[in-house]
């Protein structure tokens, strides 16, 4: 219990005060008792230890936290002159008392560190903040001293320093999200990642900051508020709105639930969201996995094609293995008449006609079907991508673009492709210095357009198909 010293006696806070109002003193006594109780409650509720000295250096106040740290009760501490002989070693008493009482003449607060003695004889290193107590006349009447164990103070300072560093110098994004899932504090790195200023992002719904991935992110934040932090980081793909359009990014996110340390029961204040941009690393990982898969498919296709007696069947085997994970449909067109030899001008003398010799089923999945026995050419209009591919002896890409679904179907059917084709890649079939035909890969609207890496893979497959078709032609001539 906190205590105070009045008129040379030691009493607990809240003694009866002298009469001030009226002969019976009832009003004065009630007001004084209420004020003393309030002061006792305030002192004892403090998280820091507190003691006070009058102008002569006598202890006048001592709260519960001081009792917890040093073991001396208020009754044992209040009324003693300084700390000498009980809370401080005799050798250090003069220096400690001088540093504490110097606060009476110094402006503001003074911070010191020194060792105090506990009741059981141990030593505790404390950090103190002392300041003068002014009397009614404005002159120093005493000193109050708040102190805490140094390790606790250092822990607090480290926590504050860590939070400040996270929101200023961290190399990853840090966002404090309130219980309504709106950003409350954002560091500079996170603001750059979101493509918006640090103050502009505060209080705005996440849906205004991200074009895609909002539902997954909000679901994760809601889970953390209800259940606590997940055991491992989560990778979330989002699309960020920027002046140049939407950018798709992969963020590796960590979450921690924030609770108030002042409440008896944990009260969620929000979620600490930390994230790091892993887009480049993730894309490199995906590309490496894709290259391993495609190399494995080429190896398996070569092993399977080597067991085919019919070279034309071997060509369809290469086509079927290449289709997995690469395209939705594929077809092989062969030059009518066998092959087109390279000319000095780089162009064929007669118009090239293509005969469809193999095609994957457009309905249920299954192996490619051979055809073209009749030798009838496909009705390709002038400027068709397959004809361009033969003329250039190189790959050609085409796509429906932003056409409406009905127009996109008409676009595909007009070019003799399956109706759901949206992205197209034609690779030339070359063997022994001649152009044998074209292999065409087609993707639907659910896939991305063919890229440069896809063209390289298609050309690799085309070389194998061309070798098989060339061998098939040689076998037919024999």
GROMACS .gro file of C-alpha atoms in nm:
model
  478
    1UNK     CA    1   0.000   0.000   0.000
    2UNK     CA    2   0.131   0.343  -0.087
    3UNK     CA    3   0.207   0.562   0.209
    4UNK     CA    4   0.286   0.927   0.285
    5UNK     CA    5   0.460   1.111   0.563
    6UNK     CA    6   0.277   1.402   0.727
    7UNK     CA    7   0.394   1.601   1.032
    8UNK     CA    8   0.669   1.357   1.115
    9UNK     CA    9   0.444   1.047   1.133
   10UNK     CA   10   0.406   0.757   0.892
   11UNK     CA   11   0.052   0.673   0.782
   12UNK     CA   12  -0.113   0.498   0.493
   13UNK     CA   13  -0.262   0.725   0.227
   14UNK     CA   14  -0.602   0.857   0.324
   15UNK     CA   15  -0.572   0.966   0.692
   16UNK     CA   16  -0.818   1.203   0.844
   17UNK     CA   17  -0.725   1.562   0.756
   18UNK     CA   18  -0.758   1.862   0.993
   19UNK     CA   19  -1.086   2.047   0.990
   20UNK     CA   20  -1.114   2.299   0.708
   21UNK     CA   21  -1.483   2.357   0.638
   22UNK     CA   22  -1.720   2.416   0.927
   23UNK     CA   23  -1.694   2.330   1.288
   24UNK     CA   24  -1.767   1.962   1.239
   25UNK     CA   25  -1.521   1.931   0.950
   26UNK     CA   26  -1.743   1.680   0.766
   27UNK     CA   27  -1.696   1.826   0.420
   28UNK     CA   28  -1.322   1.855   0.458
   29UNK     CA   29  -1.287   1.501   0.588
   30UNK     CA   30  -1.492   1.345   0.309
   31UNK     CA   31  -1.307   1.536   0.036
   32UNK     CA   32  -0.969   1.458   0.185
   33UNK     CA   33  -1.046   1.088   0.218
   34UNK     CA   34  -1.167   1.069  -0.139
   35UNK     CA   35  -0.857   1.248  -0.268
   36UNK     CA   36  -0.624   1.025  -0.067
   37UNK     CA   37  -0.796   0.712  -0.193
   38UNK     CA   38  -0.769   0.834  -0.549
   39UNK     CA   39  -0.400   0.915  -0.505
   40UNK     CA   40  -0.335   0.572  -0.352
   41UNK     CA   41  -0.513   0.400  -0.640
   42UNK     CA   42  -0.319   0.600  -0.899
   43UNK     CA   43   0.017   0.532  -0.739
   44UNK     CA   44  -0.044   0.164  -0.686
   45UNK     CA   45  -0.179   0.120  -1.041
   46UNK     CA   46   0.137   0.249  -1.203
   47UNK     CA   47   0.353   0.008  -1.401
   48UNK     CA   48   0.667   0.188  -1.285
   49UNK     CA   49   0.801   0.198  -0.932
   50UNK     CA   50   0.761   0.540  -0.772
   51UNK     CA   51   0.896   0.702  -0.462
   52UNK     CA   52   0.906   1.066  -0.351
   53UNK     CA   53   1.122   1.273  -0.116
   54UNK     CA   54   1.055   1.596   0.061
   55UNK     CA   55   1.300   1.885   0.063
   56UNK     CA   56   1.505   1.719   0.339
   57UNK     CA   57   1.542   1.391   0.148
   58UNK     CA   58   1.289   1.196   0.357
   59UNK     CA   59   1.083   0.932   0.173
   60UNK     CA   60   0.719   1.038   0.155
   61UNK     CA   61   0.567   0.798  -0.101
   62UNK     CA   62   0.633   0.438  -0.198
   63UNK     CA   63   0.405   0.240  -0.430
   64UNK     CA   64   0.342  -0.130  -0.485
   65UNK     CA   65   0.573  -0.162  -0.787
   66UNK     CA   66   0.861  -0.026  -0.578
   67UNK     CA   67   0.776  -0.284  -0.315
   68UNK     CA   68   0.772  -0.560  -0.582
   69UNK     CA   69   1.114  -0.467  -0.720
   70UNK     CA   70   1.300  -0.408  -0.391
   71UNK     CA   71   1.093  -0.601  -0.139
   72UNK     CA   72   1.061  -0.309   0.106
   73UNK     CA   73   0.703  -0.235   0.205
   74UNK     CA   74   0.559   0.116   0.220
   75UNK     CA   75   0.554   0.100   0.599
   76UNK     CA   76   0.926   0.016   0.601
   77UNK     CA   77   1.025   0.276   0.341
   78UNK     CA   78   0.820   0.589   0.417
   79UNK     CA   79   0.985   0.812   0.679
   80UNK     CA   80   1.342   0.699   0.612
   81UNK     CA   81   1.601   0.962   0.526
   82UNK     CA   82   1.730   0.879   0.180
   83UNK     CA   83   1.834   0.529   0.071
   84UNK     CA   84   2.147   0.500   0.284
   85UNK     CA   85   2.187   0.175   0.475
   86UNK     CA   86   1.878   0.000   0.346
   87UNK     CA   87   1.815   0.057  -0.028
   88UNK     CA   88   2.167   0.165  -0.123
   89UNK     CA   89   2.510   0.063   0.004
   90UNK     CA   90   2.667   0.312   0.244
   91UNK     CA   91   2.955   0.371   0.003
   92UNK     CA   92   2.718   0.472  -0.275
   93UNK     CA   93   2.456   0.652  -0.067
   94UNK     CA   94   2.602   1.002  -0.088
   95UNK     CA   95   2.644   0.991  -0.464
   96UNK     CA   96   2.296   0.845  -0.524
   97UNK     CA   97   2.128   1.092  -0.292
   98UNK     CA   98   2.312   1.382  -0.452
   99UNK     CA   99   2.209   1.280  -0.803
  100UNK     CA  100   1.845   1.236  -0.699
  101UNK     CA  101   1.813   1.557  -0.501
  102UNK     CA  102   1.988   1.758  -0.774
  103UNK     CA  103   1.663   1.733  -0.967
  104UNK     CA  104   1.518   2.000  -0.733
  105UNK     CA  105   1.735   2.264  -0.898
  106UNK     CA  106   1.751   2.123  -1.250
  107UNK     CA  107   1.492   2.195  -1.519
  108UNK     CA  108   1.289   1.904  -1.657
  109UNK     CA  109   1.360   1.541  -1.584
  110UNK     CA  110   1.691   1.375  -1.513
  111UNK     CA  111   1.775   1.014  -1.602
  112UNK     CA  112   2.023   0.809  -1.398
  113UNK     CA  113   2.123   0.449  -1.358
  114UNK     CA  114   2.249   0.299  -1.034
  115UNK     CA  115   2.219  -0.015  -0.823
  116UNK     CA  116   1.966  -0.046  -0.539
  117UNK     CA  117   1.955  -0.306  -0.264
  118UNK     CA  118   1.664  -0.544  -0.219
  119UNK     CA  119   1.534  -0.644   0.119
  120UNK     CA  120   1.697  -0.986   0.094
  121UNK     CA  121   2.039  -0.833   0.020
  122UNK     CA  122   2.044  -0.861  -0.357
  123UNK     CA  123   2.128  -0.581  -0.598
  124UNK     CA  124   1.907  -0.450  -0.879
  125UNK     CA  125   2.028  -0.215  -1.151
  126UNK     CA  126   1.756   0.043  -1.210
  127UNK     CA  127   1.703   0.336  -1.440
  128UNK     CA  128   1.544   0.639  -1.274
  129UNK     CA  129   1.366   0.947  -1.395
  130UNK     CA  130   1.353   1.220  -1.132
  131UNK     CA  131   1.206   1.570  -1.134
  132UNK     CA  132   1.131   1.843  -0.884
  133UNK     CA  133   0.796   1.873  -0.704
  134UNK     CA  134   0.684   2.235  -0.678
  135UNK     CA  135   0.500   2.378  -0.381
  136UNK     CA  136   0.213   2.630  -0.388
  137UNK     CA  137   0.468   2.913  -0.404
  138UNK     CA  138   0.634   2.757  -0.710
  139UNK     CA  139   0.951   2.670  -0.525
  140UNK     CA  140   1.093   2.313  -0.518
  141UNK     CA  141   0.937   2.125  -0.227
  142UNK     CA  142   1.074   1.779  -0.300
  143UNK     CA  143   1.159   1.525  -0.567
  144UNK     CA  144   0.967   1.239  -0.719
  145UNK     CA  145   1.155   0.943  -0.865
  146UNK     CA  146   1.014   0.682  -1.102
  147UNK     CA  147   1.234   0.381  -1.157
  148UNK     CA  148   1.226   0.042  -1.324
  149UNK     CA  149   1.467  -0.245  -1.372
  150UNK     CA  150   1.715  -0.169  -1.647
  151UNK     CA  151   1.646  -0.488  -1.840
  152UNK     CA  152   1.274  -0.407  -1.851
  153UNK     CA  153   1.350  -0.054  -1.966
  154UNK     CA  154   1.591  -0.182  -2.228
  155UNK     CA  155   1.329  -0.428  -2.350
  156UNK     CA  156   1.082  -0.143  -2.384
  157UNK     CA  157   1.333   0.073  -2.566
  158UNK     CA  158   1.420  -0.214  -2.796
  159UNK     CA  159   1.053  -0.267  -2.876
  160UNK     CA  160   1.009   0.100  -2.955
  161UNK     CA  161   1.329   0.108  -3.160
  162UNK     CA  162   1.222  -0.204  -3.349
  163UNK     CA  163   0.880  -0.060  -3.435
  164UNK     CA  164   1.037   0.265  -3.552
  165UNK     CA  165   1.293   0.081  -3.764
  166UNK     CA  166   1.025  -0.138  -3.920
  167UNK     CA  167   0.825   0.164  -4.026
  168UNK     CA  168   1.121   0.359  -4.155
  169UNK     CA  169   1.411   0.146  -4.273
  170UNK     CA  170   1.275  -0.208  -4.324
  171UNK     CA  171   1.352  -0.372  -4.658
  172UNK     CA  172   1.012  -0.543  -4.661
  173UNK     CA  173   0.660  -0.410  -4.644
  174UNK     CA  174   0.503  -0.358  -4.301
  175UNK     CA  175   0.136  -0.267  -4.263
  176UNK     CA  176  -0.072  -0.242  -3.947
  177UNK     CA  177  -0.430  -0.333  -4.034
  178UNK     CA  178  -0.707  -0.240  -3.790
  179UNK     CA  179  -0.996  -0.464  -3.690
  180UNK     CA  180  -1.197  -0.331  -3.989
  181UNK     CA  181  -0.924  -0.456  -4.226
  182UNK     CA  182  -0.812  -0.107  -4.320
  183UNK     CA  183  -0.447   0.004  -4.314
  184UNK     CA  184  -0.368   0.212  -4.005
  185UNK     CA  185   0.012   0.247  -4.042
  186UNK     CA  186   0.219   0.178  -4.354
  187UNK     CA  187   0.596   0.188  -4.394
  188UNK     CA  188   0.774   0.335  -4.694
  189UNK     CA  189   0.849  -0.001  -4.857
  190UNK     CA  190   0.484  -0.110  -4.843
  191UNK     CA  191   0.368   0.223  -4.984
  192UNK     CA  192   0.601   0.179  -5.281
  193UNK     CA  193   0.481  -0.176  -5.335
  194UNK     CA  194   0.118  -0.058  -5.334
  195UNK     CA  195   0.204   0.227  -5.568
  196UNK     CA  196   0.057   0.497  -5.345
  197UNK     CA  197   0.169   0.746  -5.079
  198UNK     CA  198   0.200   0.651  -4.713
  199UNK     CA  199  -0.077   0.886  -4.601
  200UNK     CA  200  -0.303   0.820  -4.899
  201UNK     CA  201  -0.332   0.451  -4.814
  202UNK     CA  202  -0.449   0.499  -4.454
  203UNK     CA  203  -0.808   0.404  -4.379
  204UNK     CA  204  -0.887   0.289  -4.732
  205UNK     CA  205  -1.038  -0.055  -4.805
  206UNK     CA  206  -0.794  -0.305  -4.946
  207UNK     CA  207  -1.017  -0.343  -5.251
  208UNK     CA  208  -0.924   0.010  -5.356
  209UNK     CA  209  -0.555  -0.072  -5.339
  210UNK     CA  210  -0.548  -0.413  -5.509
  211UNK     CA  211  -0.722  -0.524  -5.828
  212UNK     CA  212  -0.691  -0.899  -5.761
  213UNK     CA  213  -0.607  -1.110  -5.457
  214UNK     CA  214  -0.815  -0.897  -5.218
  215UNK     CA  215  -1.043  -1.184  -5.114
  216UNK     CA  216  -0.752  -1.413  -5.028
  217UNK     CA  217  -0.573  -1.140  -4.834
  218UNK     CA  218  -0.882  -1.036  -4.638
  219UNK     CA  219  -0.956  -1.400  -4.560
  220UNK     CA  220  -0.604  -1.439  -4.417
  221UNK     CA  221  -0.638  -1.123  -4.206
  222UNK     CA  222  -0.977  -1.233  -4.073
  223UNK     CA  223  -0.834  -1.573  -3.980
  224UNK     CA  224  -0.546  -1.411  -3.791
  225UNK     CA  225  -0.785  -1.187  -3.598
  226UNK     CA  226  -0.992  -1.489  -3.495
  227UNK     CA  227  -0.732  -1.764  -3.455
  228UNK     CA  228  -0.393  -1.599  -3.427
  229UNK     CA  229  -0.080  -1.602  -3.640
  230UNK     CA  230  -0.036  -1.887  -3.892
  231UNK     CA  231   0.260  -2.122  -3.836
  232UNK     CA  232   0.435  -2.032  -4.165
  233UNK     CA  233   0.442  -1.750  -4.422
  234UNK     CA  234   0.186  -1.756  -4.701
  235UNK     CA  235   0.241  -1.672  -5.069
  236UNK     CA  236  -0.036  -1.457  -5.214
  237UNK     CA  237  -0.065  -1.344  -5.576
  238UNK     CA  238  -0.210  -0.996  -5.614
  239UNK     CA  239  -0.255  -0.738  -5.888
  240UNK     CA  240  -0.151  -0.385  -5.795
  241UNK     CA  241  -0.300  -0.083  -5.967
  242UNK     CA  242  -0.034   0.148  -6.108
  243UNK     CA  243  -0.039   0.444  -6.349
  244UNK     CA  244   0.097   0.204  -6.614
  245UNK     CA  245  -0.178  -0.051  -6.555
  246UNK     CA  246  -0.211  -0.356  -6.333
  247UNK     CA  247   0.100  -0.543  -6.222
  248UNK     CA  248   0.076  -0.901  -6.103
  249UNK     CA  249   0.296  -0.963  -5.801
  250UNK     CA  250   0.365  -1.252  -5.565
  251UNK     CA  251   0.401  -1.148  -5.200
  252UNK     CA  252   0.530  -1.377  -4.926
  253UNK     CA  253   0.326  -1.265  -4.626
  254UNK     CA  254   0.361  -1.311  -4.253
  255UNK     CA  255   0.090  -1.215  -4.006
  256UNK     CA  256   0.080  -1.149  -3.630
  257UNK     CA  257  -0.223  -1.061  -3.422
  258UNK     CA  258  -0.193  -0.741  -3.219
  259UNK     CA  259  -0.354  -0.731  -2.875
  260UNK     CA  260  -0.365  -0.454  -2.620
  261UNK     CA  261  -0.124  -0.510  -2.327
  262UNK     CA  262  -0.340  -0.288  -2.106
  263UNK     CA  263  -0.651  -0.507  -2.108
  264UNK     CA  264  -0.711  -0.795  -1.869
  265UNK     CA  265  -0.825  -1.010  -2.160
  266UNK     CA  266  -0.661  -0.993  -2.504
  267UNK     CA  267  -0.842  -0.731  -2.711
  268UNK     CA  268  -0.750  -0.750  -3.081
  269UNK     CA  269  -0.621  -0.418  -3.206
  270UNK     CA  270  -0.561  -0.547  -3.557
  271UNK     CA  271  -0.304  -0.743  -3.753
  272UNK     CA  272   0.060  -0.678  -3.826
  273UNK     CA  273   0.111  -0.772  -4.192
  274UNK     CA  274   0.467  -0.813  -4.320
  275UNK     CA  275   0.533  -0.900  -4.683
  276UNK     CA  276   0.818  -0.931  -4.928
  277UNK     CA  277   0.796  -0.925  -5.308
  278UNK     CA  278   0.889  -1.271  -5.437
  279UNK     CA  279   0.766  -1.223  -5.794
  280UNK     CA  280   1.100  -1.258  -5.972
  281UNK     CA  281   1.208  -1.556  -5.762
  282UNK     CA  282   0.867  -1.721  -5.805
  283UNK     CA  283   0.868  -1.668  -6.181
  284UNK     CA  284   1.221  -1.808  -6.205
  285UNK     CA  285   1.111  -2.109  -6.001
  286UNK     CA  286   0.808  -2.164  -6.223
  287UNK     CA  287   1.015  -2.128  -6.539
  288UNK     CA  288   1.270  -2.379  -6.409
  289UNK     CA  289   0.994  -2.626  -6.325
  290UNK     CA  290   0.838  -2.575  -6.668
  291UNK     CA  291   1.172  -2.632  -6.843
  292UNK     CA  292   1.230  -2.952  -6.645
  293UNK     CA  293   0.883  -3.077  -6.735
  294UNK     CA  294   0.923  -2.995  -7.105
  295UNK     CA  295   1.265  -3.158  -7.122
  296UNK     CA  296   1.119  -3.466  -6.959
  297UNK     CA  297   0.833  -3.469  -7.211
  298UNK     CA  298   1.076  -3.446  -7.502
  299UNK     CA  299   1.275  -3.735  -7.358
  300UNK     CA  300   0.966  -3.950  -7.307
  301UNK     CA  301   0.838  -3.866  -7.655
  302UNK     CA  302   1.169  -3.968  -7.813
  303UNK     CA  303   1.164  -4.300  -7.627
  304UNK     CA  304   0.804  -4.369  -7.728
  305UNK     CA  305   0.855  -4.262  -8.091
  306UNK     CA  306   1.155  -4.495  -8.123
  307UNK     CA  307   0.920  -4.791  -8.070
  308UNK     CA  308   0.682  -4.690  -8.353
  309UNK     CA  309   0.715  -4.891  -8.674
  310UNK     CA  310   0.532  -4.624  -8.876
  311UNK     CA  311   0.725  -4.294  -8.886
  312UNK     CA  312   0.396  -4.102  -8.933
  313UNK     CA  313   0.272  -4.249  -8.607
  314UNK     CA  314   0.597  -4.137  -8.442
  315UNK     CA  315   0.517  -3.781  -8.554
  316UNK     CA  316   0.180  -3.793  -8.374
  317UNK     CA  317   0.352  -3.934  -8.064
  318UNK     CA  318   0.574  -3.625  -8.050
  319UNK     CA  319   0.265  -3.408  -8.096
  320UNK     CA  320   0.073  -3.577  -7.813
  321UNK     CA  321   0.358  -3.552  -7.564
  322UNK     CA  322   0.417  -3.187  -7.651
  323UNK     CA  323   0.052  -3.100  -7.599
  324UNK     CA  324   0.054  -3.180  -7.224
  325UNK     CA  325   0.058  -2.855  -7.027
  326UNK     CA  326   0.146  -2.657  -7.340
  327UNK     CA  327  -0.166  -2.618  -7.555
  328UNK     CA  328  -0.526  -2.730  -7.586
  329UNK     CA  329  -0.517  -2.841  -7.950
  330UNK     CA  330  -0.256  -2.908  -8.215
  331UNK     CA  331  -0.250  -3.003  -8.583
  332UNK     CA  332   0.005  -3.089  -8.850
  333UNK     CA  333  -0.018  -2.962  -9.206
  334UNK     CA  334   0.216  -3.104  -9.469
  335UNK     CA  335   0.313  -2.935  -9.792
  336UNK     CA  336   0.125  -3.088 -10.085
  337UNK     CA  337   0.369  -3.263 -10.312
  338UNK     CA  338   0.624  -3.347 -10.043
  339UNK     CA  339   0.836  -3.043  -9.959
  340UNK     CA  340   0.935  -2.690 -10.052
  341UNK     CA  341   1.299  -2.648 -10.137
  342UNK     CA  342   1.474  -2.323 -10.055
  343UNK     CA  343   1.516  -2.088 -10.352
  344UNK     CA  344   1.762  -1.810 -10.418
  345UNK     CA  345   1.499  -1.544 -10.359
  346UNK     CA  346   1.376  -1.708 -10.043
  347UNK     CA  347   1.019  -1.764 -10.177
  348UNK     CA  348   0.855  -2.061 -10.348
  349UNK     CA  349   0.786  -2.031 -10.721
  350UNK     CA  350   0.430  -2.172 -10.697
  351UNK     CA  351   0.167  -2.103 -10.427
  352UNK     CA  352   0.205  -2.340 -10.136
  353UNK     CA  353  -0.081  -2.575 -10.054
  354UNK     CA  354  -0.105  -2.756  -9.720
  355UNK     CA  355  -0.268  -3.091  -9.648
  356UNK     CA  356  -0.379  -3.172  -9.293
  357UNK     CA  357  -0.221  -3.502  -9.192
  358UNK     CA  358  -0.278  -3.509  -8.815
  359UNK     CA  359  -0.503  -3.336  -8.564
  360UNK     CA  360  -0.582  -3.373  -8.194
  361UNK     CA  361  -0.946  -3.435  -8.102
  362UNK     CA  362  -1.131  -3.113  -8.019
  363UNK     CA  363  -1.387  -3.286  -7.796
  364UNK     CA  364  -1.293  -3.563  -7.554
  365UNK     CA  365  -0.920  -3.606  -7.490
  366UNK     CA  366  -0.738  -3.873  -7.683
  367UNK     CA  367  -0.445  -3.943  -7.916
  368UNK     CA  368  -0.397  -3.749  -8.237
  369UNK     CA  369  -0.567  -3.881  -8.550
  370UNK     CA  370  -0.384  -3.933  -8.878
  371UNK     CA  371  -0.545  -3.820  -9.203
  372UNK     CA  372  -0.473  -3.656  -9.534
  373UNK     CA  373  -0.484  -3.975  -9.739
  374UNK     CA  374  -0.694  -3.804 -10.003
  375UNK     CA  375  -0.437  -3.527 -10.040
  376UNK     CA  376  -0.697  -3.251 -10.045
  377UNK     CA  377  -0.551  -2.914  -9.945
  378UNK     CA  378  -0.690  -2.717  -9.652
  379UNK     CA  379  -0.880  -2.401  -9.753
  380UNK     CA  380  -0.640  -2.149  -9.607
  381UNK     CA  381  -0.698  -1.791  -9.716
  382UNK     CA  382  -0.412  -1.575  -9.834
  383UNK     CA  383  -0.212  -1.440  -9.541
  384UNK     CA  384  -0.306  -1.732  -9.316
  385UNK     CA  385  -0.052  -1.776  -9.029
  386UNK     CA  386   0.033  -2.128  -9.148
  387UNK     CA  387   0.113  -2.002  -9.497
  388UNK     CA  388   0.317  -1.718  -9.349
  389UNK     CA  389   0.509  -1.972  -9.145
  390UNK     CA  390   0.600  -2.170  -9.459
  391UNK     CA  391   0.693  -1.856  -9.649
  392UNK     CA  392   0.919  -1.726  -9.372
  393UNK     CA  393   1.049  -2.067  -9.265
  394UNK     CA  394   1.003  -1.944  -8.907
  395UNK     CA  395   0.750  -1.934  -8.624
  396UNK     CA  396   0.440  -1.716  -8.642
  397UNK     CA  397   0.210  -1.617  -8.354
  398UNK     CA  398  -0.150  -1.496  -8.381
  399UNK     CA  399  -0.437  -1.429  -8.140
  400UNK     CA  400  -0.796  -1.313  -8.140
  401UNK     CA  401  -0.714  -1.017  -7.918
  402UNK     CA  402  -1.002  -0.842  -7.743
  403UNK     CA  403  -1.276  -0.972  -7.971
  404UNK     CA  404  -1.608  -1.068  -7.807
  405UNK     CA  405  -1.656  -1.444  -7.760
  406UNK     CA  406  -1.882  -1.484  -8.063
  407UNK     CA  407  -1.647  -1.289  -8.288
  408UNK     CA  408  -1.351  -1.487  -8.153
  409UNK     CA  409  -1.524  -1.814  -8.248
  410UNK     CA  410  -1.588  -1.683  -8.596
  411UNK     CA  411  -1.224  -1.574  -8.620
  412UNK     CA  412  -1.103  -1.927  -8.535
  413UNK     CA  413  -1.347  -2.115  -8.758
  414UNK     CA  414  -1.265  -1.892  -9.055
  415UNK     CA  415  -0.902  -2.002  -9.024
  416UNK     CA  416  -0.990  -2.374  -9.008
  417UNK     CA  417  -0.913  -2.404  -8.637
  418UNK     CA  418  -1.126  -2.533  -8.345
  419UNK     CA  419  -1.388  -2.276  -8.241
  420UNK     CA  420  -1.242  -2.224  -7.892
  421UNK     CA  421  -0.894  -2.129  -8.020
  422UNK     CA  422  -0.780  -1.782  -7.913
  423UNK     CA  423  -0.398  -1.800  -7.910
  424UNK     CA  424  -0.209  -1.965  -8.195
  425UNK     CA  425   0.155  -2.058  -8.257
  426UNK     CA  426   0.273  -2.199  -8.591
  427UNK     CA  427   0.617  -2.364  -8.613
  428UNK     CA  428   0.774  -2.466  -8.944
  429UNK     CA  429   0.868  -2.829  -9.010
  430UNK     CA  430   1.218  -2.835  -9.157
  431UNK     CA  431   1.432  -3.136  -9.249
  432UNK     CA  432   1.735  -3.170  -9.476
  433UNK     CA  433   1.715  -2.807  -9.582
  434UNK     CA  434   1.353  -2.830  -9.696
  435UNK     CA  435   1.021  -2.712  -9.558
  436UNK     CA  436   0.789  -3.008  -9.504
  437UNK     CA  437   0.494  -2.831  -9.345
  438UNK     CA  438   0.366  -2.660  -9.033
  439UNK     CA  439   0.270  -2.770  -8.682
  440UNK     CA  440   0.013  -2.543  -8.518
  441UNK     CA  441  -0.051  -2.523  -8.143
  442UNK     CA  442  -0.373  -2.360  -8.018
  443UNK     CA  443  -0.481  -2.236  -7.676
  444UNK     CA  444  -0.824  -2.139  -7.546
  445UNK     CA  445  -0.926  -1.825  -7.361
  446UNK     CA  446  -0.836  -1.979  -7.024
  447UNK     CA  447  -0.465  -1.974  -7.106
  448UNK     CA  448  -0.212  -1.699  -7.161
  449UNK     CA  449  -0.078  -1.606  -7.503
  450UNK     CA  450   0.227  -1.786  -7.640
  451UNK     CA  451   0.555  -1.624  -7.543
  452UNK     CA  452   0.909  -1.634  -7.673
  453UNK     CA  453   0.994  -1.935  -7.456
  454UNK     CA  454   0.690  -2.119  -7.592
  455UNK     CA  455   0.809  -2.055  -7.946
  456UNK     CA  456   1.149  -2.212  -7.867
  457UNK     CA  457   0.982  -2.523  -7.727
  458UNK     CA  458   0.747  -2.548  -8.027
  459UNK     CA  459   1.042  -2.525  -8.266
  460UNK     CA  460   1.218  -2.805  -8.077
  461UNK     CA  461   0.910  -3.024  -8.112
  462UNK     CA  462   0.875  -2.925  -8.479
  463UNK     CA  463   1.227  -3.050  -8.554
  464UNK     CA  464   1.140  -3.394  -8.419
  465UNK     CA  465   0.808  -3.407  -8.603
  466UNK     CA  466   0.974  -3.299  -8.927
  467UNK     CA  467   1.235  -3.575  -8.896
  468UNK     CA  468   0.960  -3.832  -8.849
  469UNK     CA  469   0.760  -3.701  -9.147
  470UNK     CA  470   1.070  -3.694  -9.365
  471UNK     CA  471   1.139  -4.054  -9.276
  472UNK     CA  472   0.775  -4.143  -9.349
  473UNK     CA  473   0.804  -3.989  -9.696
  474UNK     CA  474   1.121  -4.183  -9.766
  475UNK     CA  475   0.954  -4.507  -9.660
  476UNK     CA  476   0.657  -4.436  -9.890
  477UNK     CA  477   0.884  -4.376 -10.189
  478UNK     CA  478   1.062  -4.703 -10.129
   0.00000   0.00000   0.00000
